[in-house]
Short mmCIF file of C-alpha atoms and ligand atoms in Angstrom, two decimals:
data_model
loop_
_atom_site.label_atom_id
_atom_site.label_comp_id
_atom_site.label_asym_id
_atom_site.label_seq_id
_atom_site.Cartn_x
_atom_site.Cartn_y
_atom_site.Cartn_z
CA MET A 805 24.28 198.07 147.73
CA ARG A 806 22.96 194.66 146.79
CA LEU A 807 21.77 192.40 149.59
CA GLY A 808 21.22 188.68 149.08
CA LEU A 809 18.62 186.80 151.10
CA ILE A 810 18.68 183.04 150.78
CA GLY A 811 15.46 181.44 151.89
CA GLY A 812 14.75 177.81 152.57
CA THR A 813 13.56 175.30 155.09
CA PHE A 814 17.17 174.17 155.59
CA ASP A 815 16.13 170.79 157.00
CA PRO A 816 19.09 170.34 157.03
CA ILE A 817 21.40 172.94 155.46
CA HIS A 818 23.99 171.31 153.16
CA TYR A 819 26.88 172.19 150.86
CA GLY A 820 24.47 172.81 147.97
CA HIS A 821 22.97 175.78 149.85
CA LEU A 822 26.41 177.08 150.84
CA VAL A 823 27.91 176.82 147.35
CA THR A 824 24.81 178.51 145.96
CA ALA A 825 25.11 181.44 148.35
CA GLU A 826 28.79 181.90 147.56
CA VAL A 827 28.31 181.70 143.79
CA ALA A 828 25.42 184.17 144.02
CA ARG A 829 27.49 186.54 146.17
CA TYR A 830 30.27 186.54 143.60
CA GLU A 831 28.20 186.57 140.39
CA LEU A 832 25.64 189.13 141.53
CA ARG A 833 28.14 191.27 143.46
CA LEU A 834 26.17 190.97 146.70
CA ALA A 835 27.56 192.79 149.72
CA LYS A 836 26.49 189.85 151.88
CA VAL A 837 24.11 186.93 151.91
CA VAL A 838 21.68 186.50 154.78
CA PHE A 839 20.32 183.00 155.39
CA VAL A 840 16.67 183.11 156.39
CA PRO A 841 15.34 179.76 157.62
CA ALA A 842 11.58 179.56 157.10
CA GLY A 843 9.55 179.40 160.29
CA GLN A 844 6.32 177.74 159.25
CA PRO A 845 6.64 176.99 155.53
CA PRO A 846 3.25 178.13 154.20
CA HIS A 847 3.06 175.46 151.51
CA LYS A 848 3.93 172.48 153.71
CA PRO A 849 1.03 172.11 156.11
CA GLY A 850 1.13 168.33 155.73
CA ARG A 851 4.86 167.70 155.94
CA GLN A 852 6.66 167.28 159.21
CA VAL A 853 9.40 169.91 159.35
CA SER A 854 12.05 169.74 162.07
CA PRO A 855 11.66 172.28 164.88
CA ALA A 856 13.02 175.72 163.98
CA LEU A 857 15.38 175.50 166.95
CA HIS A 858 17.32 172.67 165.27
CA ARG A 859 17.23 174.11 161.75
CA VAL A 860 18.50 177.47 162.99
CA ALA A 861 21.24 175.84 165.07
CA MET A 862 22.46 173.89 162.04
CA VAL A 863 22.51 177.00 159.84
CA ARG A 864 24.46 178.85 162.52
CA LEU A 865 27.05 176.04 162.66
CA ALA A 866 27.36 176.00 158.86
CA LEU A 867 27.99 179.73 158.46
CA THR A 868 30.92 180.25 160.80
CA SER A 869 33.65 180.06 158.16
CA ASN A 870 32.35 182.74 155.78
CA PRO A 871 32.45 186.39 156.89
CA HIS A 872 30.04 187.36 154.07
CA PHE A 873 27.29 185.10 155.39
CA GLU A 874 24.80 185.97 158.12
CA LEU A 875 21.85 184.28 159.77
CA SER A 876 18.48 185.90 160.33
CA THR A 877 15.95 184.34 162.68
CA MET A 878 13.29 186.82 161.53
CA GLU A 879 10.96 184.23 160.03
CA VAL A 880 11.20 181.74 162.86
CA GLU A 881 10.44 184.48 165.38
CA ARG A 882 7.48 185.85 163.44
CA PRO A 883 4.25 184.07 164.34
CA GLY A 884 2.15 182.54 161.56
CA PRO A 885 3.16 181.31 158.11
CA SER A 886 6.49 182.57 156.73
CA TYR A 887 5.51 184.70 153.77
CA THR A 888 8.51 185.85 151.76
CA VAL A 889 6.86 189.17 150.94
CA ASP A 890 6.75 190.08 154.66
CA THR A 891 10.41 189.13 155.05
CA VAL A 892 11.57 191.19 152.07
CA LYS A 893 9.56 194.18 153.32
CA GLU A 894 11.20 193.94 156.72
CA PHE A 895 14.69 193.77 155.18
CA GLN A 896 13.86 196.83 153.08
CA ARG A 897 12.98 198.68 156.23
CA LEU A 898 16.27 197.62 157.83
CA TYR A 899 18.44 198.32 154.74
CA ARG A 900 16.79 201.31 153.10
CA GLU A 901 19.29 201.73 150.28
CA ALA A 902 19.63 198.06 149.45
CA GLU A 903 18.55 196.32 146.28
CA ILE A 904 17.29 192.96 147.48
CA TRP A 905 17.90 189.68 145.66
CA PHE A 906 15.91 186.75 147.05
CA ILE A 907 17.62 183.45 146.29
CA THR A 908 15.97 180.07 146.52
CA GLY A 909 15.53 176.75 144.71
CA ALA A 910 14.14 176.77 141.16
CA ASP A 911 11.43 174.29 142.18
CA ALA A 912 10.25 176.74 144.81
CA VAL A 913 10.44 179.70 142.39
CA ALA A 914 8.28 177.76 139.92
CA GLU A 915 5.51 178.08 142.50
CA VAL A 916 5.87 181.81 143.02
CA PRO A 917 2.61 182.67 141.21
CA THR A 918 0.82 180.84 144.04
CA TRP A 919 2.70 182.65 146.83
CA ASN A 920 1.09 185.18 149.10
CA ARG A 921 1.00 188.68 147.48
CA ALA A 922 3.28 187.48 144.67
CA GLU A 923 2.88 190.63 142.60
CA GLU A 924 3.88 192.82 145.50
CA LEU A 925 6.90 190.59 146.12
CA LEU A 926 8.00 191.02 142.52
CA GLN A 927 7.86 194.79 142.88
CA LEU A 928 10.10 194.62 145.92
CA CYS A 929 12.96 192.36 144.87
CA ARG A 930 14.71 190.35 142.21
CA LEU A 931 14.32 186.58 142.40
CA VAL A 932 17.18 184.16 141.88
CA ALA A 933 16.12 180.62 140.94
CA VAL A 934 18.85 178.16 141.76
CA ALA A 935 18.80 175.36 139.26
CA ARG A 936 20.48 172.06 139.57
CA PRO A 937 22.50 171.35 136.39
CA GLY A 938 20.19 170.54 133.50
CA TYR A 939 17.07 172.03 135.12
CA THR A 940 14.82 174.37 133.15
CA LEU A 941 11.94 176.50 134.38
CA ARG A 942 9.65 174.46 132.12
CA GLY A 943 7.21 173.75 134.93
CA CYS A 944 6.26 177.42 135.18
CA ALA A 945 5.30 177.86 131.54
CA GLY A 946 1.56 177.52 132.12
CA LYS A 947 1.59 180.27 134.69
CA GLN A 948 3.20 182.91 132.51
CA THR A 949 0.05 184.85 131.79
CA GLU A 950 -0.82 185.24 135.47
CA LEU A 951 2.33 187.14 136.36
CA PRO A 952 4.09 188.34 133.23
CA ASP A 953 6.53 190.32 135.32
CA LEU A 954 7.80 187.13 136.91
CA TRP A 955 9.94 186.04 133.99
CA ARG A 956 11.65 189.38 133.61
CA LYS A 957 12.51 189.41 137.29
CA ILE A 958 13.86 185.88 137.63
CA HIS A 959 17.56 185.33 137.39
CA VAL A 960 18.21 181.64 136.79
CA MET A 961 21.51 180.56 138.23
CA GLN A 962 22.95 177.17 137.37
CA VAL A 963 25.15 176.02 140.21
CA PRO A 964 27.46 173.11 139.52
CA GLY A 965 27.73 170.42 142.14
CA VAL A 966 24.48 171.04 143.98
CA ALA A 967 22.91 167.68 143.19
CA VAL A 968 22.62 167.07 146.94
CA SER A 969 19.20 167.73 148.49
CA SER A 970 17.89 167.94 152.04
CA THR A 971 15.31 165.27 151.23
CA GLU A 972 18.04 162.82 150.25
CA ILE A 973 20.08 163.62 153.34
CA ARG A 974 17.09 162.97 155.62
CA GLU A 975 16.43 159.72 153.76
CA TRP A 976 20.07 158.63 154.00
CA VAL A 977 20.16 159.28 157.75
CA ARG A 978 16.97 157.27 158.17
CA MET A 979 18.56 154.37 156.27
CA GLY A 980 21.82 154.64 158.23
CA LYS A 981 23.83 155.66 155.17
CA PRO A 982 26.78 158.08 155.55
CA ILE A 983 26.16 161.78 154.94
CA LYS A 984 29.79 162.80 155.33
CA TYR A 985 30.97 165.34 152.71
CA LEU A 986 27.41 166.39 151.89
CA LEU A 987 27.29 168.99 154.64
CA PRO A 988 29.71 170.67 157.07
CA GLU A 989 31.05 168.37 159.77
CA PRO A 990 29.58 170.33 162.72
CA VAL A 991 26.14 169.97 161.11
CA GLU A 992 26.68 166.24 160.67
CA GLU A 993 27.67 166.00 164.34
CA TYR A 994 24.63 168.03 165.39
CA ILE A 995 22.31 165.66 163.49
CA ALA A 996 23.87 162.66 165.23
CA GLN A 997 23.86 164.27 168.70
CA HIS A 998 20.19 165.19 168.47
CA GLY A 999 19.08 162.04 166.68
CA LEU A 1000 17.48 164.03 163.86
CA TYR A 1001 15.87 162.27 160.89
CA CYS A 1002 16.14 158.82 162.47
CA GLY A 1003 12.47 158.01 162.82
P1 LIG B 1078 11.20 173.46 149.17
O1 LIG B 1078 9.85 173.10 148.63
O2 LIG B 1078 11.67 172.75 150.39
O3 LIG B 1078 12.31 173.35 148.10
C1 LIG B 1078 12.05 173.21 146.75
C2 LIG B 1078 13.33 172.83 146.07
O4 LIG B 1078 14.23 173.93 146.08
C3 LIG B 1078 14.05 171.68 146.75
O5 LIG B 1078 14.66 170.91 145.76
C4 LIG B 1078 15.08 172.38 147.62
O6 LIG B 1078 16.23 171.61 147.87
C5 LIG B 1078 15.43 173.56 146.77
N1 LIG B 1078 15.85 174.69 147.61
C6 LIG B 1078 15.14 175.26 148.60
N2 LIG B 1078 15.81 176.30 149.11
C7 LIG B 1078 16.99 176.35 148.41
C8 LIG B 1078 18.11 177.20 148.46
N3 LIG B 1078 18.12 178.23 149.31
N4 LIG B 1078 19.14 176.97 147.62
C9 LIG B 1078 19.11 175.95 146.76
N5 LIG B 1078 18.06 175.11 146.65
C10 LIG B 1078 17.02 175.31 147.47
O7 LIG B 1078 11.19 175.01 149.41
P2 LIG B 1078 11.30 175.73 150.76
O8 LIG B 1078 12.66 175.59 151.30
O9 LIG B 1078 10.20 175.33 151.67
O10 LIG B 1078 11.01 177.24 150.31
C11 LIG B 1078 11.98 177.98 149.67
C12 LIG B 1078 11.77 179.45 150.05
O11 LIG B 1078 10.58 179.93 149.44
C13 LIG B 1078 11.61 179.67 151.55
O12 LIG B 1078 12.27 180.85 151.89
C14 LIG B 1078 10.11 179.80 151.72
O13 LIG B 1078 9.74 180.60 152.84
C15 LIG B 1078 9.74 180.51 150.43
N6 LIG B 1078 8.33 180.28 150.13
C16 LIG B 1078 7.47 181.31 150.32
C17 LIG B 1078 6.11 181.13 150.10
C18 LIG B 1078 5.16 182.29 150.31
O14 LIG B 1078 5.62 183.39 150.60
N7 LIG B 1078 3.89 182.06 150.20
C19 LIG B 1078 5.64 179.89 149.64
C20 LIG B 1078 6.57 178.87 149.44
C21 LIG B 1078 7.92 179.06 149.70
P3 LIG B 1078 16.65 171.33 149.39
O15 LIG B 1078 15.52 170.52 149.96
O16 LIG B 1078 17.92 170.59 149.27
O17 LIG B 1078 16.77 172.66 150.08
#
């Protein structure tokens, strides 16, 4: 069976992530898609990321209406930086027969050659780079020689209607602009209740 893992900081989760997971499930014939919020994003030592408690709570609220979606708190419970290779290995141990497809943003995939044990990761799973309409993996071109296997293993998936980004949502909240229709209502309510992204 094919198992989809969708990784991200999810600060906050929005409809772009949800549409992506559903399109990937359908197109790649995934048995289910597990959302894996990153604990300590290894590449963001300088950026303030909301506490995992909030990010996980928002993902949980967003997933209730799709029986094919699940949440894993594996990365937030694991101490230290959240290396994708460790996560994929753990899912392989849990689902021995599964073929794992790791889905994330194309901008993040462009950086894969710099990820921890990238070659090992590429042996373990297929990567799905989610591209906003019009995006190309141009930025990775210079890194081709380092990991030739990368390009064969990447499945680029163009998802219509995912122009929304977590960065914009945080910015809009900070400016007092409405975020309605960009993310599920319970997530919007959670952000307001907890005063996230205001400061
Ligand atoms: P990011 O830098 O926050 O995101 C890069 C871009 O990709 C943003 O435009 C982001 O949009 C988009 N994106 C991120 N996740 C997405 C998703 N699931 N679906 C669609 N678009 C997505 O990247 P990140 O979230 O921190 O990292 C992405 C994944 O890569 C995480 O699972 C992280 O653990 C993993 N990672 C692993 C390593 C490593 O093992 N060394 C290093 C870096 C990243 P939004 O802001 O709207 O989400």
